[in-house]
PDB file of C-alpha atoms in Angstrom:
ATOM      1  CA  MET A   1     -57.372  37.895 208.503  1.00  0.00           C
ATOM      2  CA  ASP A   2     -55.513  36.200 205.752  1.00  0.00           C
ATOM      3  CA  THR A   3     -52.229  37.482 205.984  1.00  0.00           C
ATOM      4  CA  PRO A   4     -50.242  35.469 208.697  1.00  0.00           C
ATOM      5  CA  LYS A   5     -48.648  36.881 212.108  1.00  0.00           C
ATOM      6  CA  PRO A   6     -44.983  37.589 211.604  1.00  0.00           C
ATOM      7  CA  LEU A   7     -44.436  35.234 214.768  1.00  0.00           C
ATOM      8  CA  GLN A   8     -45.886  32.507 212.649  1.00  0.00           C
ATOM      9  CA  LYS A   9     -43.529  33.371 209.489  1.00  0.00           C
ATOM     10  CA  ALA A  10     -40.568  33.535 211.573  1.00  0.00           C
ATOM     11  CA  ALA A  11     -41.738  29.627 212.868  1.00  0.00           C
ATOM     12  CA  HIS A  12     -41.497  28.645 209.548  1.00  0.00           C
ATOM     13  CA  LEU A  13     -38.352  30.591 208.673  1.00  0.00           C
ATOM     14  CA  LEU A  14     -35.823  28.549 210.510  1.00  0.00           C
ATOM     15  CA  ASP A  15     -37.342  25.386 208.732  1.00  0.00           C
ATOM     16  CA  ASP A  16     -36.880  26.990 205.161  1.00  0.00           C
ATOM     17  CA  LEU A  17     -33.598  27.846 206.006  1.00  0.00           C
ATOM     18  CA  GLU A  18     -32.356  23.929 207.181  1.00  0.00           C
ATOM     19  CA  SER A  19     -34.109  22.571 203.973  1.00  0.00           C
ATOM     20  CA  ILE A  20     -31.971  25.439 201.578  1.00  0.00           C
ATOM     21  CA  ARG A  21     -28.971  23.785 203.490  1.00  0.00           C
ATOM     22  CA  GLN A  22     -30.066  20.451 202.432  1.00  0.00           C
ATOM     23  CA  LEU A  23     -30.561  20.883 198.953  1.00  0.00           C
ATOM     24  CA  LEU A  24     -27.156  22.738 198.801  1.00  0.00           C
ATOM     25  CA  GLY A  25     -25.543  19.307 200.307  1.00  0.00           C
ATOM     26  CA  ASP A  26     -24.034  20.744 203.696  1.00  0.00           C
ATOM     27  CA  ASP A  27     -26.025  18.484 205.681  1.00  0.00           C
ATOM     28  CA  ASN A  28     -22.717  17.670 208.055  1.00  0.00           C
ATOM     29  CA  LEU A  29     -21.693  20.943 208.163  1.00  0.00           C
ATOM     30  CA  GLN A  30     -22.513  23.631 211.300  1.00  0.00           C
ATOM     31  CA  PRO A  31     -24.782  26.283 210.208  1.00  0.00           C
ATOM     32  CA  PRO A  32     -23.605  29.644 210.539  1.00  0.00           C
ATOM     33  CA  LEU A  33     -24.009  32.017 213.299  1.00  0.00           C
ATOM     34  CA  LEU A  34     -26.193  35.066 212.870  1.00  0.00           C
ATOM     35  CA  THR A  35     -23.213  37.204 212.898  1.00  0.00           C
ATOM     36  CA  ASP A  36     -21.356  35.317 210.602  1.00  0.00           C
ATOM     37  CA  THR A  37     -21.005  36.468 206.933  1.00  0.00           C
ATOM     38  CA  VAL A  38     -21.026  34.607 203.736  1.00  0.00           C
ATOM     39  CA  GLU A  39     -17.547  35.107 202.158  1.00  0.00           C
ATOM     40  CA  THR A  40     -17.229  35.077 198.342  1.00  0.00           C
ATOM     41  CA  ALA A  41     -15.454  32.392 196.603  1.00  0.00           C
ATOM     42  CA  SER A  42     -13.188  34.729 194.731  1.00  0.00           C
ATOM     43  CA  ASP A  43     -10.285  31.971 194.704  1.00  0.00           C
ATOM     44  CA  GLU A  44     -12.108  29.022 193.632  1.00  0.00           C
ATOM     45  CA  GLY A  45     -12.458  29.327 190.145  1.00  0.00           C
ATOM     46  CA  GLN A  46     -15.057  32.296 189.856  1.00  0.00           C
ATOM     47  CA  ILE A  47     -14.792  34.292 186.816  1.00  0.00           C
ATOM     48  CA  PRO A  48     -13.707  37.649 187.488  1.00  0.00           C
ATOM     49  CA  LEU A  49     -16.141  40.885 187.159  1.00  0.00           C
ATOM     50  CA  LEU A  50     -15.398  43.556 184.502  1.00  0.00           C
ATOM     51  CA  PHE A  51     -13.999  45.843 187.226  1.00  0.00           C
ATOM     52  CA  ASP A  52     -11.669  43.313 189.011  1.00  0.00           C
ATOM     53  CA  GLN A  53      -8.201  43.517 188.062  1.00  0.00           C
ATOM     54  CA  VAL A  54      -6.916  40.018 186.686  1.00  0.00           C
ATOM     55  CA  SER A  55      -3.437  40.710 187.161  1.00  0.00           C
ATOM     56  CA  GLY A  56      -1.414  43.013 189.227  1.00  0.00           C
ATOM     57  CA  LYS A  57      -1.100  45.480 185.979  1.00  0.00           C
ATOM     58  CA  PRO A  58      -3.595  48.759 186.065  1.00  0.00           C
ATOM     59  CA  LEU A  59      -6.830  48.188 184.094  1.00  0.00           C
ATOM     60  CA  ALA A  60      -5.734  50.576 181.238  1.00  0.00           C
ATOM     61  CA  GLU A  61      -2.283  48.633 180.746  1.00  0.00           C
ATOM     62  CA  ALA A  62      -4.077  45.005 180.378  1.00  0.00           C
ATOM     63  CA  VAL A  63      -6.355  46.746 177.877  1.00  0.00           C
ATOM     64  CA  GLU A  64      -3.848  47.668 175.702  1.00  0.00           C
ATOM     65  CA  GLN A  65      -1.977  44.587 175.096  1.00  0.00           C
ATOM     66  CA  PRO A  66      -3.963  42.381 172.848  1.00  0.00           C
ATOM     67  CA  ALA A  67      -4.271  38.700 173.822  1.00  0.00           C
ATOM     68  CA  PRO A  68      -2.381  36.338 171.607  1.00  0.00           C
ATOM     69  CA  THR A  69      -4.591  34.062 169.322  1.00  0.00           C
ATOM     70  CA  PRO A  70      -3.634  30.543 170.307  1.00  0.00           C
ATOM     71  CA  ALA A  71      -2.865  28.310 167.301  1.00  0.00           C
ATOM     72  CA  PRO A  72      -6.169  25.510 166.834  1.00  0.00           C
ATOM     73  CA  ALA A  73      -5.268  22.364 167.669  1.00  0.00           C
ATOM     74  CA  PRO A  74      -6.886  19.663 166.120  1.00  0.00           C
ATOM     75  CA  ALA A  75      -9.299  17.455 168.630  1.00  0.00           C
ATOM     76  CA  PRO A  76     -11.873  15.225 168.345  1.00  0.00           C
ATOM     77  CA  ALA A  77     -15.499  16.810 168.067  1.00  0.00           C
ATOM     78  CA  ALA A  78     -17.017  14.325 170.755  1.00  0.00           C
ATOM     79  CA  THR A  79     -14.479  15.167 173.153  1.00  0.00           C
ATOM     80  CA  THR A  80     -14.637  18.850 172.748  1.00  0.00           C
ATOM     81  CA  THR A  81     -18.511  18.983 173.058  1.00  0.00           C
ATOM     82  CA  ALA A  82     -18.187  16.717 176.286  1.00  0.00           C
ATOM     83  CA  GLN A  83     -15.839  18.679 177.592  1.00  0.00           C
ATOM     84  CA  GLN A  84     -17.475  22.108 177.044  1.00  0.00           C
ATOM     85  CA  ALA A  85     -20.948  20.405 178.188  1.00  0.00           C
ATOM     86  CA  ALA A  86     -18.794  19.433 181.654  1.00  0.00           C
ATOM     87  CA  ASP A  87     -17.279  23.182 181.781  1.00  0.00           C
ATOM     88  CA  VAL A  88     -20.878  24.708 181.101  1.00  0.00           C
ATOM     89  CA  MET A  89     -22.336  22.591 183.855  1.00  0.00           C
ATOM     90  CA  LEU A  90     -19.428  23.085 186.260  1.00  0.00           C
ATOM     91  CA  HIS A  91     -19.541  27.083 185.672  1.00  0.00           C
ATOM     92  CA  LEU A  92     -23.347  26.710 186.026  1.00  0.00           C
ATOM     93  CA  ASP A  93     -23.288  24.861 189.347  1.00  0.00           C
ATOM     94  CA  GLY A  94     -20.769  27.508 190.868  1.00  0.00           C
ATOM     95  CA  GLU A  95     -22.938  30.463 189.410  1.00  0.00           C
ATOM     96  CA  LEU A  96     -26.353  28.770 191.515  1.00  0.00           C
ATOM     97  CA  ARG A  97     -24.195  27.871 194.562  1.00  0.00           C
ATOM     98  CA  ALA A  98     -22.990  31.612 195.011  1.00  0.00           C
ATOM     99  CA  ALA A  99     -26.408  33.081 194.012  1.00  0.00           C
ATOM    100  CA  ALA A 100     -27.847  30.599 196.630  1.00  0.00           C
ATOM    101  CA  GLN A 101     -25.400  31.596 199.215  1.00  0.00           C
ATOM    102  CA  LEU A 102     -26.120  35.580 198.089  1.00  0.00           C
ATOM    103  CA  ILE A 103     -29.821  34.549 198.683  1.00  0.00           C
ATOM    104  CA  MET A 104     -29.372  32.914 202.476  1.00  0.00           C
ATOM    105  CA  GLN A 105     -27.218  35.756 203.718  1.00  0.00           C
ATOM    106  CA  ASP A 106     -29.903  38.444 202.368  1.00  0.00           C
ATOM    107  CA  VAL A 107     -32.551  36.174 204.199  1.00  0.00           C
ATOM    108  CA  ILE A 108     -30.296  35.899 207.249  1.00  0.00           C
ATOM    109  CA  ASP A 109     -29.581  39.663 207.324  1.00  0.00           C
ATOM    110  CA  ASP A 110     -33.184  40.549 206.487  1.00  0.00           C
ATOM    111  CA  PHE A 111     -34.958  38.131 209.266  1.00  0.00           C
ATOM    112  CA  ALA A 112     -31.984  37.691 212.076  1.00  0.00           C
ATOM    113  CA  PRO A 113     -34.517  39.027 214.446  1.00  0.00           C
ATOM    114  CA  HIS A 114     -37.160  37.112 213.851  1.00  0.00           C
ATOM    115  CA  ILE A 115     -34.814  34.107 213.616  1.00  0.00           C
ATOM    116  CA  GLU A 116     -33.260  35.054 217.079  1.00  0.00           C
ATOM    117  CA  THR A 117     -36.832  35.299 218.608  1.00  0.00           C
ATOM    118  CA  GLU A 118     -37.704  31.930 217.367  1.00  0.00           C
ATOM    119  CA  ILE A 119     -34.328  30.271 218.539  1.00  0.00           C
ATOM    120  CA  LYS A 120     -35.043  31.657 222.092  1.00  0.00           C
ATOM    121  CA  ARG A 121     -38.468  30.822 222.094  1.00  0.00           C
ATOM    122  CA  ARG A 122     -37.406  26.987 221.009  1.00  0.00           C
ATOM    123  CA  LEU A 123     -34.737  26.963 223.568  1.00  0.00           C
ATOM    124  CA  ASP A 124     -36.981  28.182 226.321  1.00  0.00           C
ATOM    125  CA  ALA A 125     -39.783  25.681 225.425  1.00  0.00           C
ATOM    126  CA  ARG A 126     -36.646  22.960 225.225  1.00  0.00           C
ATOM    127  CA  MET A 127     -35.411  23.927 228.529  1.00  0.00           C
ATOM    128  CA  GLU A 128     -38.979  23.883 230.240  1.00  0.00           C
ATOM    129  CA  ARG A 129     -39.599  20.403 229.010  1.00  0.00           C
ATOM    130  CA  LEU A 130     -35.962  19.218 230.333  1.00  0.00           C
ATOM    131  CA  LEU A 131     -36.301  20.975 233.680  1.00  0.00           C
ATOM    132  CA  SER A 132     -39.915  19.480 234.211  1.00  0.00           C
ATOM    133  CA  GLN A 133     -38.834  15.891 233.657  1.00  0.00           C
ATOM    134  CA  TYR A 134     -36.135  16.615 236.748  1.00  0.00           C
ATOM    135  CA  ASP A 135     -38.888  17.979 238.846  1.00  0.00           C
ATOM    136  CA  ASN A 136     -40.774  14.939 238.619  1.00  0.00           C
TER     137      ASN A 136
END
């Protein structure tokens, strides 16, 4: 057979999750428990979706009032372009981090039983090694 067994696949899953965590720069943080869920960062500058209410007003009232157009302020073109590029990069970084968190949560939800089995197997093997050291 050229398809790997699910147990062999589960053995590499934990390592894959660790590498994703390292890519996100969360090396010094504790990994989430299997029962934890990833919270969406709605208050960390994330752009609201169409169905989100931006203010305390109902959606119909918010649509009826047109937004005032700000007077264009003269600014140097290079500064504006650099600021826009920085804003775009920050926005893309936020979107990529949110997407990575959702992907990690999906992987954890889908493979939680496999991960638990692999953790138990590794803990049992380590416990056997530690106990064999004390038996000698």
